[in-house]
Amino acid sequence: MRRGFPGILLPIAVILLLSSCSKKTITFIGEHSLFTSNEFHRDSADKVDFLIESRKRIKRAQLVLRESQPTTIHTKDPVFFYPMGLILSWRIAYPGDIISVSENNYGSLIYHTSNKQRDAALFCTKLIDSCNFDLEKHLLGKYYAANTPSSPPKATTIAEIKQSLAILTVSRNNLVDSLAATYSLTRDFLDNKRYEIQADSLSKTYSLSKALLKPTKNRDEWWETCQSFIHDINTLPVKTGSFFYFRRCAEELLTYIAAERNINSELKTTADFTNKYHLINENFSGEARNYLLSDIIYQTLSKRLDIPSEYLHSYFKVCSNSQYKSEIKHKLRQKRKIDGIKRSTSRNDVLSIKTFKKSSIEDIINQEKGNIILLDLWASWCVPCREEIPFLKALEKEYSGKAIKFIKISLDKEIEKWENASQNEAFTDNNYLLLDINRSAIITQYKIETIPRFILLDKQGAVINADAPSPSDGKLKTLIDQLLK
């Protein structure tokens, strides 16, 4: 098995992290083996993405691990995390934890922490994942062919699907019980796993029924089936705060019934929002309704779409989850602050990641006169943009102290995604969000239809190259060197 860091550096790094880690932070360390090629992953990676969630919050975040760069998140509560792109159980991290992530010679991710009990929990979660795969293959294999739902066995019914899943659920719970008898596992961990098993069983009931039964039913019959699923999730006997584990089940059901009612699942317009709001209000209740309404309001606000006031009044009246409502109020304050910003005549208004105050691209250029400027137009969702970032950072480091500034301008429509990406990329300085993409003068003037796009300006602020080479292209460095002479 490969080593993580050089033998003498790892203890020093851990000592430094232990001294700085508090009970309000969780630190993740990506070890060397995570970023190198092996028999299972031929290509090396420069980063690994994780999804982070909290039981108490609507917001989901993306965590990016890079080699030799510990990543710290600030939280008072435990968080749930798993690698994006992989179907695995949640891992739990607690405030004060330092989690190291590595990859073994078989391509599996390995998690360690200094707390023995939590380390055992991370190990047991991996065992559960491994055993679950074999259990599913054995008990649900008749419903699948080549990893996709096959033609249903004769006389397949919901009762038969539920019976197969009930056997799988009992087997999984027995596995958890056997691990609890062998290892010192916390009550929180055991409760988490049992709720997770229950939620996964519900989710598989929905997906198998949709794949195997929907083609055999008419529209009205399938709608009745969906309604029975909704009744089950509306009446789940879960403890306070435990609906977190069933969020995805509720989201799946909402997607199903939205399709049946020809309602757009994506939130692109205010009309999309109002249609989904009514659909949720009419079909869901309790914690399912609390979560789904809060989630679509949060998404709509993040996309800077308008929400009619009567819907906000309705939401605060019907939602009984005070933590969700508090998060929505914060999001509303943020949107109103941005909406209240007086737009300049230049139509190039930007928001600073550092101060959350408005300025304009013209203001920034004027402030930096005497420096060469490279404008980087990017977005969190743009894969080529993110691939250029390591090269951009290398240039920033090489030209540190020289008469050149690297200005990042995000074209994200969702502030949340810009903030998360900026945090993951450590973009703290010279990082801005373009506030009005559709009306922006720079977008129109330079015919920016694709990103990444790099614009090079001289020391007087005049554009030298409106479509400059990218940081990964050596031609850009040649241009910069010539301008610095």
CSV table of C-alpha atoms in Angstrom, one decimal:
chain,number,residue,atom,x,y,z
A,1,MET,CA,0.0,0.0,0.0
A,2,ARG,CA,1.3,3.4,-0.9
A,3,ARG,CA,2.4,5.8,1.8
A,4,GLY,CA,0.4,9.0,2.5
A,5,PHE,CA,2.9,11.8,3.0
A,6,PRO,CA,6.7,11.4,3.5
A,7,GLY,CA,7.3,9.8,6.9
A,8,ILE,CA,8.6,12.9,8.6
A,9,LEU,CA,6.2,15.4,7.1
A,10,LEU,CA,2.9,13.7,8.1
A,11,PRO,CA,3.5,13.8,11.9
A,12,ILE,CA,4.4,17.6,11.7
A,13,ALA,CA,1.2,18.2,9.6
A,14,VAL,CA,-0.9,16.4,12.0
A,15,ILE,CA,0.5,18.2,15.0
A,16,LEU,CA,-0.2,21.5,13.3
A,17,LEU,CA,-3.7,20.5,12.5
A,18,LEU,CA,-4.4,19.2,16.0
A,19,SER,CA,-3.2,22.5,17.4
A,20,SER,CA,-5.5,24.5,15.1
A,21,CYS,CA,-8.6,22.3,15.0
A,22,SER,CA,-11.4,23.3,17.3
A,23,LYS,CA,-14.7,21.9,18.3
A,24,LYS,CA,-16.4,24.0,15.6
A,25,THR,CA,-14.4,22.7,12.7
A,26,ILE,CA,-13.9,19.4,10.8
A,27,THR,CA,-10.7,19.0,8.8
A,28,PHE,CA,-10.2,16.6,5.8
A,29,ILE,CA,-6.8,15.5,4.5
A,30,GLY,CA,-6.4,13.8,1.1
A,31,GLU,CA,-3.4,11.5,1.2
A,32,HIS,CA,-1.1,10.9,-1.7
A,33,SER,CA,-2.6,7.6,-2.7
A,34,LEU,CA,-5.9,9.4,-3.5
A,35,PHE,CA,-4.4,11.3,-6.3
A,36,THR,CA,-2.2,8.8,-8.0
A,37,SER,CA,-3.0,6.2,-10.7
A,38,ASN,CA,-3.3,2.5,-9.8
A,39,GLU,CA,-4.6,-0.8,-11.3
A,40,PHE,CA,-8.2,0.4,-10.9
A,41,HIS,CA,-7.9,4.1,-11.8
A,42,ARG,CA,-5.4,4.5,-14.6
A,43,ASP,CA,-5.5,8.3,-14.6
A,44,SER,CA,-4.3,10.3,-11.7
A,45,ALA,CA,-6.6,13.0,-10.3
A,46,ASP,CA,-5.7,16.5,-9.0
A,47,LYS,CA,-8.8,16.7,-6.8
A,48,VAL,CA,-11.6,14.5,-5.3
A,49,ASP,CA,-15.1,15.9,-4.8
A,50,PHE,CA,-17.3,15.1,-1.8
A,51,LEU,CA,-20.9,16.1,-1.0
A,52,ILE,CA,-21.5,17.5,2.5
A,53,GLU,CA,-24.9,17.6,4.2
A,54,SER,CA,-26.2,18.4,7.7
A,55,ARG,CA,-29.3,17.0,9.4
A,56,LYS,CA,-30.4,20.5,10.4
A,57,ARG,CA,-29.9,22.4,7.2
A,58,ILE,CA,-31.3,22.6,3.7
A,59,LYS,CA,-28.1,23.7,2.1
A,60,ARG,CA,-25.8,21.1,0.6
A,61,ALA,CA,-22.2,21.8,0.0
A,62,GLN,CA,-19.4,20.5,-2.2
A,63,LEU,CA,-16.0,19.7,-0.6
A,64,VAL,CA,-12.9,19.5,-2.7
A,65,LEU,CA,-9.8,17.6,-1.5
A,66,ARG,CA,-6.4,18.3,-3.0
A,67,GLU,CA,-3.1,16.6,-2.2
A,68,SER,CA,-1.2,18.2,0.7
A,69,GLN,CA,-4.0,20.8,1.2
A,70,PRO,CA,-6.1,20.1,4.3
A,71,THR,CA,-9.6,21.3,3.9
A,72,THR,CA,-11.5,22.7,6.9
A,73,ILE,CA,-15.2,23.3,7.3
A,74,HIS,CA,-16.8,25.3,10.1
A,75,THR,CA,-19.8,23.6,11.8
A,76,LYS,CA,-21.3,23.1,15.2
A,77,ASP,CA,-23.1,20.0,14.1
A,78,PRO,CA,-22.1,16.6,12.7
A,79,VAL,CA,-22.0,16.4,8.9
A,80,PHE,CA,-22.6,13.6,6.5
A,81,PHE,CA,-20.3,13.1,3.5
A,82,TYR,CA,-19.6,10.8,0.6
A,83,PRO,CA,-17.6,11.0,-2.6
A,84,MET,CA,-19.6,12.4,-5.5
A,85,GLY,CA,-20.2,10.0,-8.3
A,86,LEU,CA,-20.2,6.9,-6.1
A,87,ILE,CA,-23.2,5.1,-4.6
A,88,LEU,CA,-22.1,4.6,-1.1
A,89,SER,CA,-23.5,5.1,2.5
A,90,TRP,CA,-23.0,8.3,4.3
A,91,ARG,CA,-20.0,8.7,6.5
A,92,ILE,CA,-20.4,10.9,9.6
A,93,ALA,CA,-17.8,13.5,10.8
A,94,TYR,CA,-18.1,15.4,14.1
A,95,PRO,CA,-16.8,18.8,15.1
A,96,GLY,CA,-13.2,18.4,16.2
A,97,ASP,CA,-12.6,15.5,13.8
A,98,ILE,CA,-9.6,15.3,11.5
A,99,ILE,CA,-10.5,12.8,8.7
A,100,SER,CA,-7.7,11.4,6.5
A,101,VAL,CA,-8.9,9.9,3.1
A,102,SER,CA,-6.7,7.5,1.2
A,103,GLU,CA,-7.2,4.8,-1.5
A,104,ASN,CA,-6.0,1.2,-1.2
A,105,ASN,CA,-4.5,-1.0,-3.9
A,106,TYR,CA,-8.0,-2.2,-4.8
A,107,GLY,CA,-9.4,1.2,-5.6
A,108,SER,CA,-11.4,1.6,-2.4
A,109,LEU,CA,-11.5,4.7,-0.3
A,110,ILE,CA,-10.2,4.4,3.2
A,111,TYR,CA,-11.2,6.8,6.0
A,112,HIS,CA,-9.3,7.3,9.3
A,113,THR,CA,-9.7,9.6,12.3
A,114,SER,CA,-7.8,9.7,15.6
A,115,ASN,CA,-10.9,9.0,17.7
A,116,LYS,CA,-11.0,5.2,18.0
A,117,GLN,CA,-14.8,4.9,18.3
A,118,ARG,CA,-15.4,7.1,15.3
A,119,ASP,CA,-12.6,5.3,13.4
A,120,ALA,CA,-14.4,2.0,14.1
A,121,ALA,CA,-17.6,3.6,12.7
A,122,LEU,CA,-15.9,4.6,9.5
A,123,PHE,CA,-14.5,1.0,9.1
A,124,CYS,CA,-17.9,-0.5,9.8
A,125,THR,CA,-19.6,1.7,7.2
A,126,LYS,CA,-17.1,0.3,4.6
A,127,LEU,CA,-18.0,-3.2,5.7
A,128,ILE,CA,-21.7,-2.5,5.4
A,129,ASP,CA,-21.2,-1.1,1.9
A,130,SER,CA,-19.3,-4.2,0.8
A,131,CYS,CA,-21.9,-6.6,2.2
A,132,ASN,CA,-24.8,-4.6,0.9
A,133,PHE,CA,-23.6,-5.0,-2.7
A,134,ASP,CA,-23.7,-8.8,-2.3
A,135,LEU,CA,-27.0,-8.9,-0.5
A,136,GLU,CA,-28.7,-6.8,-3.1
A,137,LYS,CA,-27.3,-8.9,-5.9
A,138,HIS,CA,-28.6,-12.0,-4.2
A,139,LEU,CA,-32.0,-10.8,-3.1
A,140,LEU,CA,-32.9,-8.4,-5.9
A,141,GLY,CA,-31.0,-10.0,-8.8
A,142,LYS,CA,-34.2,-11.3,-10.4
A,143,TYR,CA,-35.3,-7.7,-11.0
A,144,TYR,CA,-32.1,-6.7,-12.7
A,145,ALA,CA,-30.3,-7.6,-15.9
A,146,ALA,CA,-26.9,-6.1,-16.7
A,147,ASN,CA,-27.4,-3.7,-13.7
A,148,THR,CA,-30.6,-2.2,-15.2
A,149,PRO,CA,-34.2,-3.2,-14.4
A,150,SER,CA,-35.2,-6.1,-16.6
A,151,SER,CA,-38.6,-7.2,-17.9
A,152,PRO,CA,-40.6,-8.0,-14.7
A,153,PRO,CA,-41.0,-11.6,-13.6
A,154,LYS,CA,-44.5,-12.9,-14.2
A,155,ALA,CA,-47.1,-11.4,-11.9
A,156,THR,CA,-44.7,-9.0,-10.3
A,157,THR,CA,-46.6,-6.8,-7.8
A,158,ILE,CA,-45.8,-4.1,-5.3
A,159,ALA,CA,-46.3,-6.7,-2.6
A,160,GLU,CA,-43.7,-8.9,-4.1
A,161,ILE,CA,-41.2,-6.1,-4.5
A,162,LYS,CA,-41.8,-5.0,-0.9
A,163,GLN,CA,-41.4,-8.6,0.4
A,164,SER,CA,-38.0,-8.9,-1.3
A,165,LEU,CA,-36.9,-5.5,0.1
A,166,ALA,CA,-38.2,-6.5,3.6
A,167,ILE,CA,-35.9,-9.5,3.5
A,168,LEU,CA,-33.0,-7.3,2.4
A,169,THR,CA,-33.8,-4.8,5.2
A,170,VAL,CA,-33.8,-7.5,7.9
A,171,SER,CA,-30.5,-8.8,6.6
A,172,ARG,CA,-29.0,-5.4,6.6
A,173,ASN,CA,-30.2,-4.7,10.2
A,174,ASN,CA,-28.8,-8.0,11.3
A,175,LEU,CA,-25.5,-7.0,9.9
A,176,VAL,CA,-25.6,-3.8,11.8
A,177,ASP,CA,-26.5,-5.7,15.0
A,178,SER,CA,-23.6,-8.1,14.5
A,179,LEU,CA,-21.1,-5.2,14.1
A,180,ALA,CA,-22.6,-3.5,17.2
A,181,ALA,CA,-21.8,-6.6,19.2
A,182,THR,CA,-18.2,-6.7,18.0
A,183,TYR,CA,-17.2,-3.0,17.9
A,184,SER,CA,-17.8,-0.1,20.2
A,185,LEU,CA,-20.3,1.9,18.2
A,186,THR,CA,-22.3,5.0,19.3
A,187,ARG,CA,-26.0,5.0,19.5
A,188,ASP,CA,-26.0,7.9,17.0
A,189,PHE,CA,-24.1,5.8,14.5
A,190,LEU,CA,-26.5,2.8,14.9
A,191,ASP,CA,-29.6,5.0,14.6
A,192,ASN,CA,-28.2,6.6,11.5
A,193,LYS,CA,-27.5,3.3,9.9
A,194,ARG,CA,-31.0,1.9,10.6
A,195,TYR,CA,-32.7,5.0,9.3
A,196,GLU,CA,-30.5,4.9,6.3
A,197,ILE,CA,-31.4,1.3,5.6
A,198,GLN,CA,-35.1,2.1,6.0
A,199,ALA,CA,-34.8,5.1,3.6
A,200,ASP,CA,-32.9,3.0,1.0
A,201,SER,CA,-35.6,0.4,1.1
A,202,LEU,CA,-38.3,3.0,0.4
A,203,SER,CA,-36.2,4.5,-2.4
A,204,LYS,CA,-35.7,1.1,-4.0
A,205,THR,CA,-39.5,0.4,-3.7
A,206,TYR,CA,-40.1,3.5,-5.7
A,207,SER,CA,-37.5,2.9,-8.4
A,208,LEU,CA,-38.3,-0.8,-8.9
A,209,SER,CA,-42.0,-0.1,-9.0
A,210,LYS,CA,-41.5,2.7,-11.6
A,211,ALA,CA,-39.2,0.5,-13.7
A,212,LEU,CA,-41.2,-2.8,-13.5
A,213,LEU,CA,-44.8,-1.8,-12.8
A,214,LYS,CA,-45.4,1.6,-14.4
A,215,PRO,CA,-45.2,0.1,-18.0
A,216,THR,CA,-48.0,-2.4,-17.1
A,217,LYS,CA,-50.4,0.2,-15.6
A,218,ASN,CA,-52.5,3.0,-17.1
A,219,ARG,CA,-51.9,6.6,-16.1
A,220,ASP,CA,-54.6,6.6,-13.4
A,221,GLU,CA,-53.4,3.3,-11.9
A,222,TRP,CA,-49.8,4.6,-11.7
A,223,TRP,CA,-51.0,7.8,-10.1
A,224,GLU,CA,-52.8,5.8,-7.4
A,225,THR,CA,-49.6,3.9,-6.8
A,226,CYS,CA,-47.7,7.2,-6.4
A,227,GLN,CA,-50.3,8.4,-4.0
A,228,SER,CA,-49.9,5.3,-1.8
A,229,PHE,CA,-46.1,6.0,-1.7
A,230,ILE,CA,-46.8,9.6,-0.7
A,231,HIS,CA,-49.1,8.5,2.1
A,232,ASP,CA,-46.4,6.2,3.4
A,233,ILE,CA,-43.8,9.0,3.5
A,234,ASN,CA,-46.2,11.5,4.9
A,235,THR,CA,-46.9,9.2,7.9
A,236,LEU,CA,-43.4,7.9,8.6
A,237,PRO,CA,-43.0,7.4,12.4
A,238,VAL,CA,-39.6,9.1,12.7
A,239,LYS,CA,-38.1,11.0,15.5
A,240,THR,CA,-37.6,14.8,15.4
A,241,GLY,CA,-34.8,15.6,13.0
A,242,SER,CA,-34.7,12.1,11.5
A,243,PHE,CA,-36.5,13.0,8.3
A,244,PHE,CA,-33.1,14.0,7.0
A,245,TYR,CA,-32.6,10.3,5.9
A,246,PHE,CA,-35.8,10.3,3.8
A,247,ARG,CA,-35.2,13.6,1.9
A,248,ARG,CA,-34.1,11.8,-1.2
A,249,CYS,CA,-37.2,9.6,-1.1
A,250,ALA,CA,-39.4,12.7,-0.9
A,251,GLU,CA,-37.5,14.2,-3.8
A,252,GLU,CA,-37.9,11.1,-5.9
A,253,LEU,CA,-41.7,11.1,-5.3
A,254,LEU,CA,-41.9,14.7,-6.2
A,255,THR,CA,-40.1,14.1,-9.5
A,256,TYR,CA,-42.4,11.2,-10.3
A,257,ILE,CA,-45.7,13.1,-9.7
A,258,ALA,CA,-44.3,16.3,-11.4
A,259,ALA,CA,-43.7,14.2,-14.5
A,260,GLU,CA,-47.3,12.7,-14.3
A,261,ARG,CA,-48.7,16.3,-14.1
A,262,ASN,CA,-46.4,17.6,-16.9
A,263,ILE,CA,-44.7,20.0,-14.5
A,264,ASN,CA,-41.1,21.1,-15.2
A,265,SER,CA,-38.9,19.5,-12.5
A,266,GLU,CA,-36.2,22.2,-13.1
A,267,LEU,CA,-36.6,25.7,-11.6
A,268,LYS,CA,-35.9,28.0,-14.5
A,269,THR,CA,-38.8,30.5,-14.0
A,270,THR,CA,-41.1,31.8,-11.3
A,271,ALA,CA,-43.9,29.8,-13.0
A,272,ASP,CA,-41.9,26.6,-12.5
A,273,PHE,CA,-41.6,27.5,-8.8
A,274,THR,CA,-45.3,28.2,-8.3
A,275,ASN,CA,-46.4,25.0,-10.1
A,276,LYS,CA,-44.1,22.9,-7.9
A,277,TYR,CA,-45.2,24.8,-4.8
A,278,HIS,CA,-48.8,23.9,-5.4
A,279,LEU,CA,-47.9,20.3,-6.3
A,280,ILE,CA,-46.1,19.9,-2.9
A,281,ASN,CA,-48.8,21.6,-0.9
A,282,GLU,CA,-51.5,19.5,-2.4
A,283,ASN,CA,-49.7,16.1,-2.0
A,284,PHE,CA,-47.3,16.2,0.9
A,285,SER,CA,-47.7,16.9,4.6
A,286,GLY,CA,-45.6,17.0,7.8
A,287,GLU,CA,-41.8,16.9,7.5
A,288,ALA,CA,-42.0,15.9,3.9
A,289,ARG,CA,-43.8,19.1,3.0
A,290,ASN,CA,-41.6,21.2,5.4
A,291,TYR,CA,-38.5,19.9,3.6
A,292,LEU,CA,-39.7,20.0,0.0
A,293,LEU,CA,-41.2,23.5,0.3
A,294,SER,CA,-38.0,24.8,2.0
A,295,ASP,CA,-35.8,23.2,-0.6
A,296,ILE,CA,-37.6,24.7,-3.7
A,297,ILE,CA,-37.7,28.1,-2.1
A,298,TYR,CA,-34.0,27.9,-1.3
A,299,GLN,CA,-33.2,26.8,-4.8
A,300,THR,CA,-35.3,29.6,-6.3
A,301,LEU,CA,-33.7,32.2,-4.2
A,302,SER,CA,-30.2,30.9,-5.0
A,303,LYS,CA,-31.0,31.3,-8.7
A,304,ARG,CA,-32.1,34.9,-8.1
A,305,LEU,CA,-35.6,34.2,-9.3
A,306,ASP,CA,-38.5,36.2,-7.9
A,307,ILE,CA,-41.0,34.6,-5.5
A,308,PRO,CA,-44.4,36.2,-5.2
A,309,SER,CA,-45.0,37.5,-1.7
A,310,GLU,CA,-48.2,35.4,-1.2
A,311,TYR,CA,-46.1,32.2,-1.6
A,312,LEU,CA,-43.6,33.4,1.1
A,313,HIS,CA,-46.5,34.2,3.4
A,314,SER,CA,-48.0,30.8,2.8
A,315,TYR,CA,-44.6,29.1,3.4
A,316,PHE,CA,-43.9,30.7,6.8
A,317,LYS,CA,-47.5,29.8,7.8
A,318,VAL,CA,-47.5,26.1,6.8
A,319,CYS,CA,-43.8,25.2,7.5
A,320,SER,CA,-43.4,24.0,11.1
A,321,ASN,CA,-39.6,23.5,11.0
A,322,SER,CA,-38.0,26.5,12.6
A,323,GLN,CA,-34.5,25.7,11.5
A,324,TYR,CA,-35.6,25.5,7.8
A,325,LYS,CA,-37.4,28.8,8.2
A,326,SER,CA,-34.4,30.5,9.8
A,327,GLU,CA,-32.3,29.4,6.8
A,328,ILE,CA,-34.8,30.7,4.3
A,329,LYS,CA,-35.0,34.1,6.2
A,330,HIS,CA,-31.2,34.4,5.9
A,331,LYS,CA,-31.4,33.6,2.2
A,332,LEU,CA,-34.1,36.2,1.7
A,333,ARG,CA,-32.0,38.8,3.4
A,334,GLN,CA,-29.1,38.0,1.1
A,335,LYS,CA,-31.3,38.2,-2.0
A,336,ARG,CA,-32.9,41.5,-0.9
A,337,LYS,CA,-29.5,43.0,-0.2
A,338,ILE,CA,-28.3,42.1,-3.7
A,339,ASP,CA,-31.6,43.3,-5.3
A,340,GLY,CA,-31.3,46.6,-3.4
A,341,ILE,CA,-27.9,47.3,-5.0
A,342,LYS,CA,-28.2,50.3,-7.3
A,343,ARG,CA,-27.1,49.3,-10.7
A,344,SER,CA,-24.4,51.4,-12.4
A,345,THR,CA,-24.8,52.8,-16.0
A,346,SER,CA,-21.9,50.5,-17.1
A,347,ARG,CA,-24.0,47.4,-16.7
A,348,ASN,CA,-20.8,45.6,-15.5
A,349,ASP,CA,-21.7,45.4,-11.8
A,350,VAL,CA,-20.0,42.8,-9.8
A,351,LEU,CA,-20.1,41.5,-6.2
A,352,SER,CA,-17.0,41.0,-4.2
A,353,ILE,CA,-16.5,37.6,-2.4
A,354,LYS,CA,-14.5,39.3,0.3
A,355,THR,CA,-16.8,42.2,1.2
A,356,PHE,CA,-20.1,41.2,-0.4
A,357,LYS,CA,-20.2,44.8,-1.7
A,358,LYS,CA,-20.9,46.0,-5.2
A,359,SER,CA,-18.4,47.6,-7.6
A,360,SER,CA,-18.0,47.4,-11.3
A,361,ILE,CA,-15.4,45.9,-13.7
A,362,GLU,CA,-14.5,49.5,-14.7
A,363,ASP,CA,-13.9,50.4,-11.0
A,364,ILE,CA,-11.6,47.4,-10.6
A,365,ILE,CA,-9.6,48.2,-13.7
A,366,ASN,CA,-9.2,51.9,-12.6
A,367,GLN,CA,-8.0,50.8,-9.2
A,368,GLU,CA,-5.4,48.5,-10.7
A,369,LYS,CA,-3.9,51.0,-13.2
A,370,GLY,CA,-0.2,50.5,-13.3
A,371,ASN,CA,-0.7,46.7,-13.3
A,372,ILE,CA,-1.3,44.3,-16.2
A,373,ILE,CA,-4.7,42.7,-15.7
A,374,LEU,CA,-5.8,39.2,-16.7
A,375,LEU,CA,-9.6,38.9,-16.4
A,376,ASP,CA,-10.7,35.2,-16.0
A,377,LEU,CA,-14.4,34.7,-16.8
A,378,TRP,CA,-15.4,31.4,-15.3
A,379,ALA,CA,-18.3,29.6,-13.5
A,380,SER,CA,-18.6,26.9,-10.9
A,381,TRP,CA,-20.4,24.5,-13.3
A,382,CYS,CA,-17.8,25.0,-16.1
A,383,VAL,CA,-15.5,22.0,-16.1
A,384,PRO,CA,-12.9,23.5,-18.5
A,385,CYS,CA,-12.9,26.6,-16.3
A,386,ARG,CA,-12.1,24.5,-13.2
A,387,GLU,CA,-9.4,22.6,-15.0
A,388,GLU,CA,-7.6,25.9,-15.8
A,389,ILE,CA,-7.6,27.0,-12.1
A,390,PRO,CA,-4.4,25.1,-11.1
A,391,PHE,CA,-2.6,26.7,-14.0
A,392,LEU,CA,-4.0,30.1,-13.0
A,393,LYS,CA,-2.8,29.7,-9.5
A,394,ALA,CA,0.7,28.6,-10.7
A,395,LEU,CA,0.9,31.9,-12.7
A,396,GLU,CA,-0.3,33.9,-9.6
A,397,LYS,CA,2.4,32.3,-7.6
A,398,GLU,CA,5.1,32.8,-10.2
A,399,TYR,CA,4.3,36.5,-10.7
A,400,SER,CA,3.6,37.3,-7.1
A,401,GLY,CA,5.0,40.8,-6.3
A,402,LYS,CA,5.1,41.7,-10.0
A,403,ALA,CA,3.0,44.4,-11.7
A,404,ILE,CA,0.2,42.0,-12.7
A,405,LYS,CA,-3.2,41.2,-11.2
A,406,PHE,CA,-5.4,38.1,-11.9
A,407,ILE,CA,-9.1,39.0,-11.6
A,408,LYS,CA,-11.7,36.3,-11.4
A,409,ILE,CA,-15.2,37.2,-12.7
A,410,SER,CA,-17.8,34.4,-12.2
A,411,LEU,CA,-20.8,34.1,-14.5
A,412,ASP,CA,-22.7,31.9,-12.0
A,413,LYS,CA,-26.4,32.6,-11.7
A,414,GLU,CA,-26.6,30.9,-8.3
A,415,ILE,CA,-24.7,32.8,-5.6
A,416,GLU,CA,-24.5,29.7,-3.4
A,417,LYS,CA,-22.6,27.7,-6.1
A,418,TRP,CA,-20.2,30.6,-6.7
A,419,GLU,CA,-19.5,30.9,-2.9
A,420,ASN,CA,-19.0,27.1,-2.6
A,421,ALA,CA,-16.7,26.9,-5.6
A,422,SER,CA,-14.7,30.0,-4.4
A,423,GLN,CA,-14.2,28.4,-1.0
A,424,ASN,CA,-13.1,25.1,-2.5
A,425,GLU,CA,-10.7,26.8,-4.9
A,426,ALA,CA,-9.5,29.2,-2.1
A,427,PHE,CA,-10.5,32.2,-4.2
A,428,THR,CA,-10.4,34.9,-1.5
A,429,ASP,CA,-8.9,37.8,-3.3
A,430,ASN,CA,-9.8,39.5,-6.6
A,431,ASN,CA,-12.9,37.3,-7.0
A,432,TYR,CA,-16.2,38.7,-8.2
A,433,LEU,CA,-19.7,37.7,-9.3
A,434,LEU,CA,-21.2,39.3,-12.4
A,435,LEU,CA,-24.6,40.5,-11.2
A,436,ASP,CA,-26.5,40.9,-14.4
A,437,ILE,CA,-25.2,38.5,-17.1
A,438,ASN,CA,-28.0,39.1,-19.5
A,439,ARG,CA,-27.4,42.9,-19.6
A,440,SER,CA,-23.7,43.0,-19.1
A,441,ALA,CA,-21.7,45.2,-21.4
A,442,ILE,CA,-18.6,43.1,-21.3
A,443,ILE,CA,-20.5,40.0,-22.4
A,444,THR,CA,-22.0,41.9,-25.4
A,445,GLN,CA,-18.9,43.9,-26.3
A,446,TYR,CA,-16.6,40.9,-26.5
A,447,LYS,CA,-19.2,38.4,-27.8
A,448,ILE,CA,-18.6,36.1,-24.9
A,449,GLU,CA,-20.6,32.9,-25.7
A,450,THR,CA,-18.4,30.3,-24.1
A,451,ILE,CA,-16.1,30.1,-21.1
A,452,PRO,CA,-13.5,30.0,-19.8
A,453,ARG,CA,-12.5,33.3,-21.5
A,454,PHE,CA,-9.4,35.3,-20.7
A,455,ILE,CA,-9.0,39.0,-21.4
A,456,LEU,CA,-5.6,40.6,-21.1
A,457,LEU,CA,-5.3,44.4,-20.4
A,458,ASP,CA,-2.2,46.6,-20.3
A,459,LYS,CA,-1.1,48.8,-17.4
A,460,GLN,CA,-3.3,51.7,-18.6
A,461,GLY,CA,-6.4,49.4,-18.6
A,462,ALA,CA,-6.7,49.0,-22.4
A,463,VAL,CA,-7.6,45.6,-23.8
A,464,ILE,CA,-4.7,44.0,-25.6
A,465,ASN,CA,-6.2,40.7,-26.2
A,466,ALA,CA,-9.9,40.0,-25.8
A,467,ASP,CA,-9.5,36.3,-26.3
A,468,ALA,CA,-6.1,35.6,-24.7
A,469,PRO,CA,-4.5,32.2,-24.4
A,470,SER,CA,-5.5,30.1,-21.4
A,471,PRO,CA,-3.2,29.7,-18.4
A,472,SER,CA,-2.4,26.2,-19.4
A,473,ASP,CA,-1.1,27.5,-22.8
A,474,GLY,CA,2.6,28.7,-22.6
A,475,LYS,CA,1.7,31.5,-25.0
A,476,LEU,CA,0.0,33.4,-22.2
A,477,LYS,CA,3.2,33.5,-20.1
A,478,THR,CA,5.1,34.8,-23.2
A,479,LEU,CA,2.6,37.6,-23.6
A,480,ILE,CA,2.8,38.5,-19.9
A,481,ASP,CA,6.6,38.5,-19.9
A,482,GLN,CA,6.7,40.8,-22.8
A,483,LEU,CA,4.3,43.3,-21.1
A,484,LEU,CA,6.3,43.2,-17.9
A,485,LYS,CA,9.5,44.3,-19.6
